[in-house]
mmCIF file with all atom_site columns, C-alpha atoms in Angstrom:
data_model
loop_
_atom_site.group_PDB
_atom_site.id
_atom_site.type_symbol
_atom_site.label_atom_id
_atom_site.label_alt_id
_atom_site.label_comp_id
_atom_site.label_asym_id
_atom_site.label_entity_id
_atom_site.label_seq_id
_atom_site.pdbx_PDB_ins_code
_atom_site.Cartn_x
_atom_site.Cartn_y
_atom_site.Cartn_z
_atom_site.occupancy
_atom_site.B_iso_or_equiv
_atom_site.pdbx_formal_charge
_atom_site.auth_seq_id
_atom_site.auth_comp_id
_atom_site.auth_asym_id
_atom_site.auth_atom_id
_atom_site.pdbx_PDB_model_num
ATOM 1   C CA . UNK A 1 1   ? -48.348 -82.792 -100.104 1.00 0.00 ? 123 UNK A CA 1
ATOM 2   C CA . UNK A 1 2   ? -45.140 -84.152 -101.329 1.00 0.00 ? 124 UNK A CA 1
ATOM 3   C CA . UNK A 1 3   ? -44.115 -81.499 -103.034 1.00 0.00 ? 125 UNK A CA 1
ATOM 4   C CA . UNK A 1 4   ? -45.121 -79.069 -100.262 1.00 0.00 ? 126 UNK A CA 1
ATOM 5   C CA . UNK A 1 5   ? -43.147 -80.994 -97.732  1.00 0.00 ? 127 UNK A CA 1
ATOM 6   C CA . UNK A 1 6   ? -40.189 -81.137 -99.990  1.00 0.00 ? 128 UNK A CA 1
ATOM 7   C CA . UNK A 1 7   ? -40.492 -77.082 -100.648 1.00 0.00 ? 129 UNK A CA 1
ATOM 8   C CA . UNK A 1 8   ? -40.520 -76.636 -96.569  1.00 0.00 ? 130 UNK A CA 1
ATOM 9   C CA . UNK A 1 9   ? -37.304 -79.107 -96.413  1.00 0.00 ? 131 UNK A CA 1
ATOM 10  C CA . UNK A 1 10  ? -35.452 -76.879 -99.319  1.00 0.00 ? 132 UNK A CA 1
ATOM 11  C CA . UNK A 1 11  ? -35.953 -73.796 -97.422  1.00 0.00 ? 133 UNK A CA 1
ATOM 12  C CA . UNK A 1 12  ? -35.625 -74.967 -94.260  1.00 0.00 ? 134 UNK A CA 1
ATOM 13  C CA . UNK A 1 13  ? -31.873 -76.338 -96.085  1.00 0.00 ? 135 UNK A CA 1
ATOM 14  C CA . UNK A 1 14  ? -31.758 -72.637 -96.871  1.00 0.00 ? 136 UNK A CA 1
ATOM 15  C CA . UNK A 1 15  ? -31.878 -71.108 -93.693  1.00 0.00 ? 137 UNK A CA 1
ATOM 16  C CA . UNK A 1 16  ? -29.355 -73.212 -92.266  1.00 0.00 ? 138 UNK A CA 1
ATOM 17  C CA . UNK A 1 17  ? -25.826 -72.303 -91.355  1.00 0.00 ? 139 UNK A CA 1
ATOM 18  C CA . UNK A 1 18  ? -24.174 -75.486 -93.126  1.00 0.00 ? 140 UNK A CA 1
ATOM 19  C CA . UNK A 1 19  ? -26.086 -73.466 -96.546  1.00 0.00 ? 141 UNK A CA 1
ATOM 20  C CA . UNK A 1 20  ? -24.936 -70.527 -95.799  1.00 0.00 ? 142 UNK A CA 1
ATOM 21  C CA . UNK A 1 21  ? -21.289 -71.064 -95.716  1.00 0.00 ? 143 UNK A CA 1
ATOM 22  C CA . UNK A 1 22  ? -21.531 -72.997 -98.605  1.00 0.00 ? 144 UNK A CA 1
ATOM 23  C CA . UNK A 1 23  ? -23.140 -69.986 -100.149 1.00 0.00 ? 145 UNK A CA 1
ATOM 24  C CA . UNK A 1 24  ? -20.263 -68.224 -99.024  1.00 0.00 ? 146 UNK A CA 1
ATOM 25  C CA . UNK A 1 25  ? -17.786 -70.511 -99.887  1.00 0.00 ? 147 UNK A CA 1
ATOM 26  C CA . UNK A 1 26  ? -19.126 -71.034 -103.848 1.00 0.00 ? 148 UNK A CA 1
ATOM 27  C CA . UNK A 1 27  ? -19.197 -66.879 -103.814 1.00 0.00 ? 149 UNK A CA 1
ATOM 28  C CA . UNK A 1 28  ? -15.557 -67.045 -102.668 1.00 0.00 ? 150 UNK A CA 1
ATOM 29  C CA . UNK A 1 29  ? -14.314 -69.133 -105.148 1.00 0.00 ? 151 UNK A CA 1
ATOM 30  C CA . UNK A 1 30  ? -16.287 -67.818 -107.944 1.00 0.00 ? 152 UNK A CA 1
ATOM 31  C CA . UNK A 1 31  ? -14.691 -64.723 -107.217 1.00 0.00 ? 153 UNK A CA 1
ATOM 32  C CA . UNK A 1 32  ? -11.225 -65.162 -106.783 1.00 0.00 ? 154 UNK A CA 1
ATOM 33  C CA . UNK A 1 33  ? -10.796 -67.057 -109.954 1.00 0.00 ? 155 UNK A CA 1
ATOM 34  C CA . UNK A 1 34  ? -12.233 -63.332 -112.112 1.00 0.00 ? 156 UNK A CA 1
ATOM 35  C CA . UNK A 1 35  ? -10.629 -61.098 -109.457 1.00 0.00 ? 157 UNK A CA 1
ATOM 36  C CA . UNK A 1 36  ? -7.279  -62.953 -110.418 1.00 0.00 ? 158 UNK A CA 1
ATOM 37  C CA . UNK A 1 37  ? -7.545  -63.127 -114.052 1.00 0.00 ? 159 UNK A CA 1
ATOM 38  C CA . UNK A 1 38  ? -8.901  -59.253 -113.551 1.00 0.00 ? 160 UNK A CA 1
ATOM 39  C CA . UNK A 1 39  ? -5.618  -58.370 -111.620 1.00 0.00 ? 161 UNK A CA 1
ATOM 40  C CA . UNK A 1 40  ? -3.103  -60.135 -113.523 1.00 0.00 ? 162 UNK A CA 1
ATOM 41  C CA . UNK A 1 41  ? -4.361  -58.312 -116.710 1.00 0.00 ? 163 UNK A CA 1
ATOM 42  C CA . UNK A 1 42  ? -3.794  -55.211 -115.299 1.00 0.00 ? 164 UNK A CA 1
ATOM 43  C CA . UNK A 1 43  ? -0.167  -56.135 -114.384 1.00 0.00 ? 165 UNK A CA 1
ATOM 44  C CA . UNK A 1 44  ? 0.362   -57.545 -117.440 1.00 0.00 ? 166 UNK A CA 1
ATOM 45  C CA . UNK A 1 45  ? -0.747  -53.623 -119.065 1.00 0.00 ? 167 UNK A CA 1
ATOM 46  C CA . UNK A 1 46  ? 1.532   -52.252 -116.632 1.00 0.00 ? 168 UNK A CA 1
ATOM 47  C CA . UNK A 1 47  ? 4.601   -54.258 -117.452 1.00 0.00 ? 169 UNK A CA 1
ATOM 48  C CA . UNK A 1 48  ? 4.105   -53.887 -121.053 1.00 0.00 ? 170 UNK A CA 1
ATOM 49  C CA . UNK A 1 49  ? 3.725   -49.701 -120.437 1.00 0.00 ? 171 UNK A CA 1
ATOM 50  C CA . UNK A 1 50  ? 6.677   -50.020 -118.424 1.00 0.00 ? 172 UNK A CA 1
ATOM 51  C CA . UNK A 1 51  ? 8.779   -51.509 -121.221 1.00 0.00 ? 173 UNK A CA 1
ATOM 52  C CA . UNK A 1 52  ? 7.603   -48.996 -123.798 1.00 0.00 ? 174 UNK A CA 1
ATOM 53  C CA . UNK A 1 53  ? 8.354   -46.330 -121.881 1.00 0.00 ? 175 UNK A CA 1
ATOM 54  C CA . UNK A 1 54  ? 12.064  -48.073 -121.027 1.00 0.00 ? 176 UNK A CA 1
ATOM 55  C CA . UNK A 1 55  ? 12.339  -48.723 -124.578 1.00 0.00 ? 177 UNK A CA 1
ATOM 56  C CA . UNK A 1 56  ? 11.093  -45.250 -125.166 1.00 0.00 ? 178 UNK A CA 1
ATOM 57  C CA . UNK A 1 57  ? 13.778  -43.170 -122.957 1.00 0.00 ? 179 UNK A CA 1
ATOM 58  C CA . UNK A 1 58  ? 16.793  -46.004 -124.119 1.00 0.00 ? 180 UNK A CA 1
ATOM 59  C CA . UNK A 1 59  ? 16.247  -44.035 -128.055 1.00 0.00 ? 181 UNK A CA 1
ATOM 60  C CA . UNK A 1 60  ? 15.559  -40.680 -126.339 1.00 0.00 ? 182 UNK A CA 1
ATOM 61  C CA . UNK A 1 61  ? 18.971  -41.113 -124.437 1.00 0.00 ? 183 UNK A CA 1
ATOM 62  C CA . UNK A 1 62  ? 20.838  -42.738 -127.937 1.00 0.00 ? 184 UNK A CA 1
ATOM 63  C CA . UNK A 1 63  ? 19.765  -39.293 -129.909 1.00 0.00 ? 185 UNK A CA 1
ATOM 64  C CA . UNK A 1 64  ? 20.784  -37.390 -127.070 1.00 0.00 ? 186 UNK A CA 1
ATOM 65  C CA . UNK A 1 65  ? 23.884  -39.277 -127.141 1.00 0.00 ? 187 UNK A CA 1
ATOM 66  C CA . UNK A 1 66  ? 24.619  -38.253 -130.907 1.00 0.00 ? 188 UNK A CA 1
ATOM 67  C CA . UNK A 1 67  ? 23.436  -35.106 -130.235 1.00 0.00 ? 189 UNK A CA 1
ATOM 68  C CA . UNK A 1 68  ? 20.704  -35.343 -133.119 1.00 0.00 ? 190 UNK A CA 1
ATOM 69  C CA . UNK A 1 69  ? 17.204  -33.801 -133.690 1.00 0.00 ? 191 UNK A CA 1
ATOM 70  C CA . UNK A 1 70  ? 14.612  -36.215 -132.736 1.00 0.00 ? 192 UNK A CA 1
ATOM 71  C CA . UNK A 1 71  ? 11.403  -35.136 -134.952 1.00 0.00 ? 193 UNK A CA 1
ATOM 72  C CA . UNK A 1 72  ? 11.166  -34.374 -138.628 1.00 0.00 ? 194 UNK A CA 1
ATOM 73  C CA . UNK A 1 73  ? 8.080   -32.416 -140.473 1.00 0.00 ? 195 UNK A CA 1
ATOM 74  C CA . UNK A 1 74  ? 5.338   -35.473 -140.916 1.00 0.00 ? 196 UNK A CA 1
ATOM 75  C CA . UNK A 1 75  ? 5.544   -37.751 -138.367 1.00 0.00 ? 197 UNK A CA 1
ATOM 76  C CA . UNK A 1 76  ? 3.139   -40.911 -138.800 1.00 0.00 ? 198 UNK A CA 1
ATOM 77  C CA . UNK A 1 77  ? 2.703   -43.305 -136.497 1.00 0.00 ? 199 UNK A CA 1
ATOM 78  C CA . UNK A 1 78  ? 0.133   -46.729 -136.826 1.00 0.00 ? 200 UNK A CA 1
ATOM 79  C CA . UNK A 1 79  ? -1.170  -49.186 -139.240 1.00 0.00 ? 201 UNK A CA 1
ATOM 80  C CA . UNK A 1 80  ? 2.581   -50.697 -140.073 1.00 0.00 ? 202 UNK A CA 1
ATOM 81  C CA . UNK A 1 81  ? 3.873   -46.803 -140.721 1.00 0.00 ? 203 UNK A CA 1
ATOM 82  C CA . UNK A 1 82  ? 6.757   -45.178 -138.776 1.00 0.00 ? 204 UNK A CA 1
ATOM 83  C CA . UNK A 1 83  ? 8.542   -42.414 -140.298 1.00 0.00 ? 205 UNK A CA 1
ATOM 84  C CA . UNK A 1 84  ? 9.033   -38.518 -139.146 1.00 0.00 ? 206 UNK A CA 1
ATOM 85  C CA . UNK A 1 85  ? 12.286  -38.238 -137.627 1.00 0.00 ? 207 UNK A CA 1
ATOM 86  C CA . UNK A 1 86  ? 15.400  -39.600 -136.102 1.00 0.00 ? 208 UNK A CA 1
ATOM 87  C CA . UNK A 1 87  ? 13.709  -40.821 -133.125 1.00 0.00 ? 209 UNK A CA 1
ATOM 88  C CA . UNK A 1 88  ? 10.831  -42.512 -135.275 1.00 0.00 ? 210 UNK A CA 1
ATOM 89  C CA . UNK A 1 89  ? 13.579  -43.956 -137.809 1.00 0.00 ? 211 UNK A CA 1
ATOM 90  C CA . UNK A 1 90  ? 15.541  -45.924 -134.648 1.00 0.00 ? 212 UNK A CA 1
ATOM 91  C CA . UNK A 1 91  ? 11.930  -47.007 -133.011 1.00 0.00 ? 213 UNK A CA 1
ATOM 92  C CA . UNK A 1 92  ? 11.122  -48.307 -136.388 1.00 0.00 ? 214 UNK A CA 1
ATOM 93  C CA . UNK A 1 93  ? 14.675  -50.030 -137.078 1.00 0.00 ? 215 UNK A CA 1
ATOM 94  C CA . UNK A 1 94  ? 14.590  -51.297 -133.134 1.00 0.00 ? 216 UNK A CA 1
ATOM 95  C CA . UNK A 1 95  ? 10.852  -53.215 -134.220 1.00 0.00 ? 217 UNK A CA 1
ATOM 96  C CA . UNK A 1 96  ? 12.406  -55.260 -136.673 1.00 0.00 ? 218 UNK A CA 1
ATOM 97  C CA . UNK A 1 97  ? 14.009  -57.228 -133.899 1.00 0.00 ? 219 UNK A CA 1
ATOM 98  C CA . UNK A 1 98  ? 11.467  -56.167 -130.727 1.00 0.00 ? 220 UNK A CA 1
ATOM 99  C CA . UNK A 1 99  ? 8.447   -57.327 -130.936 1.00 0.00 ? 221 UNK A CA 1
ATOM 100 C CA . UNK A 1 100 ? 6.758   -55.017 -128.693 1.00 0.00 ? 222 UNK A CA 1
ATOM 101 C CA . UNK A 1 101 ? 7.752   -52.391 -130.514 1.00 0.00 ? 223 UNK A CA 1
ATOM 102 C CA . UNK A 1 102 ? 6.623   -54.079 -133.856 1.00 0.00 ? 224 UNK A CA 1
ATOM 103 C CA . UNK A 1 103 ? 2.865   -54.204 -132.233 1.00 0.00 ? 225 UNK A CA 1
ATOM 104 C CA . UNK A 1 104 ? 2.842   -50.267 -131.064 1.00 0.00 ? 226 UNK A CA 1
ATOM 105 C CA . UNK A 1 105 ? 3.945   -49.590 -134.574 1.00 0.00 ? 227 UNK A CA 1
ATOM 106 C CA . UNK A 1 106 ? 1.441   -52.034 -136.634 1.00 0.00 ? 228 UNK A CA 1
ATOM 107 C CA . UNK A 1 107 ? -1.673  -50.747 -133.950 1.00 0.00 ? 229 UNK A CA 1
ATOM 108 C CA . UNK A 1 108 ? -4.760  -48.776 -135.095 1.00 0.00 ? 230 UNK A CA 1
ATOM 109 C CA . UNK A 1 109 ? -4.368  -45.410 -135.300 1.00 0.00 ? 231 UNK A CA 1
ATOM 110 C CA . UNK A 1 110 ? -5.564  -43.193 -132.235 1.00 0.00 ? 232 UNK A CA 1
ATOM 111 C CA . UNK A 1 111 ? -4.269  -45.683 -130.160 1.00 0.00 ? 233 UNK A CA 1
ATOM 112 C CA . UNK A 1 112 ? -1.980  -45.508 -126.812 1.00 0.00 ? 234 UNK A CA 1
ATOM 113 C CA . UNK A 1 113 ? 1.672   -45.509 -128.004 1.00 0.00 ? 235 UNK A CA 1
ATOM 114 C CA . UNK A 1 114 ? 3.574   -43.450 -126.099 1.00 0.00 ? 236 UNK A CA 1
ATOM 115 C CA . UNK A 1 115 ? 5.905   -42.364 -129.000 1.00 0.00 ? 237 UNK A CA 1
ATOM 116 C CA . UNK A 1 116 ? 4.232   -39.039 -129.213 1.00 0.00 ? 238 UNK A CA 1
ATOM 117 C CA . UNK A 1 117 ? 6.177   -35.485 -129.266 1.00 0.00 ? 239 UNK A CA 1
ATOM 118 C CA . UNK A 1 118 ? 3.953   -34.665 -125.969 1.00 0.00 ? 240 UNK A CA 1
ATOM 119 C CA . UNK A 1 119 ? 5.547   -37.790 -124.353 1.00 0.00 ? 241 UNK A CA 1
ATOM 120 C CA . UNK A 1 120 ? 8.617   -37.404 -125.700 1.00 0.00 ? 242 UNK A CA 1
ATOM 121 C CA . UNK A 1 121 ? 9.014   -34.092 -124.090 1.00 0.00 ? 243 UNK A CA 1
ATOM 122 C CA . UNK A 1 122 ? 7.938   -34.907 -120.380 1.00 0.00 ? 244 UNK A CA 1
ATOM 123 C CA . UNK A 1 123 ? 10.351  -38.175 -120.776 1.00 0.00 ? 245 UNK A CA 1
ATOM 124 C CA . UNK A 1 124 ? 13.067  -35.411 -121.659 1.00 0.00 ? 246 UNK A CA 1
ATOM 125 C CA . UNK A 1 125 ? 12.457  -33.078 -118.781 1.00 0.00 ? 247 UNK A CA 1
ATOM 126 C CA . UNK A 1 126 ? 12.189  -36.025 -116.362 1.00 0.00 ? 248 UNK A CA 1
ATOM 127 C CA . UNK A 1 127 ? 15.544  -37.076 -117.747 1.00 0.00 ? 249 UNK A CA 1
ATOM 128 C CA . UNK A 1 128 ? 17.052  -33.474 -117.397 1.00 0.00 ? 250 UNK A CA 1
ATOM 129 C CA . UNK A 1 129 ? 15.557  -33.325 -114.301 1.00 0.00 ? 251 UNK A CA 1
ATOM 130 C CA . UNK A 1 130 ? 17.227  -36.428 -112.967 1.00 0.00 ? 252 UNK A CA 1
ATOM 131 C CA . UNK A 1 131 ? 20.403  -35.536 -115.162 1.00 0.00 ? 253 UNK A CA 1
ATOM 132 C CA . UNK A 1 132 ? 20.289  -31.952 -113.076 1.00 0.00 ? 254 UNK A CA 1
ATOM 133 C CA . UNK A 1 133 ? 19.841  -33.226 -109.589 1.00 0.00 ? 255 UNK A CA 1
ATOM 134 C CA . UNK A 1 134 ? 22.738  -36.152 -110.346 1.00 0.00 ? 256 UNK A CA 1
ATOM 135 C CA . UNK A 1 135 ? 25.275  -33.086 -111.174 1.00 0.00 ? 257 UNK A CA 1
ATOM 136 C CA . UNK A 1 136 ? 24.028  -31.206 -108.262 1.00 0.00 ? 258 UNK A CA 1
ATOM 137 C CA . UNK A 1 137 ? 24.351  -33.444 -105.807 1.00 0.00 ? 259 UNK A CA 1
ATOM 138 C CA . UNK A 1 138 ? 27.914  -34.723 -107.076 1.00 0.00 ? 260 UNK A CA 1
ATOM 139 C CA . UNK A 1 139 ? 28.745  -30.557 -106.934 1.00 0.00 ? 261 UNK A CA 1
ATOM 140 C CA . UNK A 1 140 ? 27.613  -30.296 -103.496 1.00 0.00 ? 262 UNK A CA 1
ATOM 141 C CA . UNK A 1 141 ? 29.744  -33.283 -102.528 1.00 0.00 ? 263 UNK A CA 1
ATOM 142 C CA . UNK A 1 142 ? 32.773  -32.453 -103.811 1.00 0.00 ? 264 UNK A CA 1
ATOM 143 C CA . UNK A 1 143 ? 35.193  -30.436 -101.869 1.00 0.00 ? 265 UNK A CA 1
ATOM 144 C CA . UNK A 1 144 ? 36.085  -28.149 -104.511 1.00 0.00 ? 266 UNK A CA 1
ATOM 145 C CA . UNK A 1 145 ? 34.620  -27.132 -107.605 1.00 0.00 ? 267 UNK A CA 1
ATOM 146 C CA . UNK A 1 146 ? 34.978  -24.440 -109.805 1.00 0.00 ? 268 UNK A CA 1
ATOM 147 C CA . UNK A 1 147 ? 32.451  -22.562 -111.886 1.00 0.00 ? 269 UNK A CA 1
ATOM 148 C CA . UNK A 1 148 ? 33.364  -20.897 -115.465 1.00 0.00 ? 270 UNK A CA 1
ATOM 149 C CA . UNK A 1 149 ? 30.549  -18.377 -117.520 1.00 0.00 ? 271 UNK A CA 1
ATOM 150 C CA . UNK A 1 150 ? 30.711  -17.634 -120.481 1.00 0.00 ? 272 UNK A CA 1
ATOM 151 C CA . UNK A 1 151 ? 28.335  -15.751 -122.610 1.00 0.00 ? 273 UNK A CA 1
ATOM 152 C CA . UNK A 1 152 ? 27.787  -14.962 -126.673 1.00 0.00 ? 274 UNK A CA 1
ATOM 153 C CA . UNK A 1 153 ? 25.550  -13.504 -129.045 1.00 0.00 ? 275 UNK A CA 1
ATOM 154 C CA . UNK A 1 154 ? 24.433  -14.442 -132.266 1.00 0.00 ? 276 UNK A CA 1
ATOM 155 C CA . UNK A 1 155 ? 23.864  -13.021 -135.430 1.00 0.00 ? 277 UNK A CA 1
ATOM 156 C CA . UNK A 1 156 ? 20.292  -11.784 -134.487 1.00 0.00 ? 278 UNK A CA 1
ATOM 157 C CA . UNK A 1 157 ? 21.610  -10.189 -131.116 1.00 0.00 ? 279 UNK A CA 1
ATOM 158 C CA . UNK A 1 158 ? 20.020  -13.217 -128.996 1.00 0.00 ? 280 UNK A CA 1
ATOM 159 C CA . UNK A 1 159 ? 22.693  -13.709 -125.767 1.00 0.00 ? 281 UNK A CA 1
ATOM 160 C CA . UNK A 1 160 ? 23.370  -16.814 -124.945 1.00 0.00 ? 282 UNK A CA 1
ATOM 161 C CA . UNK A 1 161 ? 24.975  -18.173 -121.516 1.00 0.00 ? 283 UNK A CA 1
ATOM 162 C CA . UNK A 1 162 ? 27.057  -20.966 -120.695 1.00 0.00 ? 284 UNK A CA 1
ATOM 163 C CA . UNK A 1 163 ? 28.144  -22.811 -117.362 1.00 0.00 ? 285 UNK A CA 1
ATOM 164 C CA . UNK A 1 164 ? 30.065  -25.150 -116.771 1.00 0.00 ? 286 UNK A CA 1
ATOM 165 C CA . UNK A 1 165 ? 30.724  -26.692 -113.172 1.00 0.00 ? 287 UNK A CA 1
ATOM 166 C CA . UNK A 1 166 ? 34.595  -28.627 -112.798 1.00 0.00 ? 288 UNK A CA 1
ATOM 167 C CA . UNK A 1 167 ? 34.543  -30.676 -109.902 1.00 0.00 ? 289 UNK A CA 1
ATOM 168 C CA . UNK A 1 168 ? 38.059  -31.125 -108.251 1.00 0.00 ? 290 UNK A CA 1
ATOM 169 C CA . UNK A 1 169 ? 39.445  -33.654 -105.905 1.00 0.00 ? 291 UNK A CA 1
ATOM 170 C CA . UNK A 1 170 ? 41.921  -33.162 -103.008 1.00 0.00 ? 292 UNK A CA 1
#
């Protein structure tokens, strides 16, 4: 009878709006805690992307500076190796002293990089992209500007065309 009347009490307790928003409550705060850790992980991944991909387009823009060739014939990538290229050779000088860098190079093979020729390329038509609207819309600003074509061919008969766009002040 005791334990009957103890069993009715407990779900009696149960039933009762004072248990329920403690349910509530405990399911709140067990939540928020995971949901938190959950979300902050995720920002962390996104922060780190975000630097590769700044660190990324800072060599793209230093070989486009010098005006060099950015892959080679073997590119390799992973387990500690980095070599293929001028744009391998700086990201593999710039990990001696970045240590984000240091971890993309020394990670597993088949893993998410982002120093790949396929990335490489869409980071250099975003940048042309951006490079091409900048000019334009310093063109269309000026009051006067002058345009100058000129055109060649090579030794196999291939024409090409060059434009250049002088932007003049009053």
């Amino acid at each position: 009878q005791k334990r009957e009347g103890g069993l009715r009490r407990i779900k009696k307790h149960e039933k009762s709006a004072c248990h329920k928003e403690a349910q509530r409550s405990r399911l709140q705060f067990s939540k928020a805690p995971i949901d938190g850790a959950i979300q902050q992980a995720i920002e962390d991944e996104e922060n780190k992307c975000a630097a590769i991909i700044s660190r990324v387009i800072d060599v793209l823009l230093a070989c486009a500076d010098m005006n060099i060739g950015l892959r080679g014939h073997r590119e390799k990538i992973g387990d500690g190796q980095c070599e293929g290229g001028n744009f391998l050779a700086m990201i593999k000088l710039l990990s001696k002293y970045d240590p984000l860098l240091k971890e993309i190079i020394n990670s597993p093979k088949n893993s998410q990089r982002y120093l790949s020729p396929t990335i490489q390329n869409e980071l250099l038509g975003i940048l042309g992209e951006e490079c091409r609207r900048s000019l334009v819309t310093k063109i269309l600003k000026s009051p006067y500007f002058s345009l100058l074509l000129d055109s060649t061919q090579d030794i196999t008969k291939v024409t090409s065309l060059t434009y250049m766009f002088t932007q003049h002040s009053p």
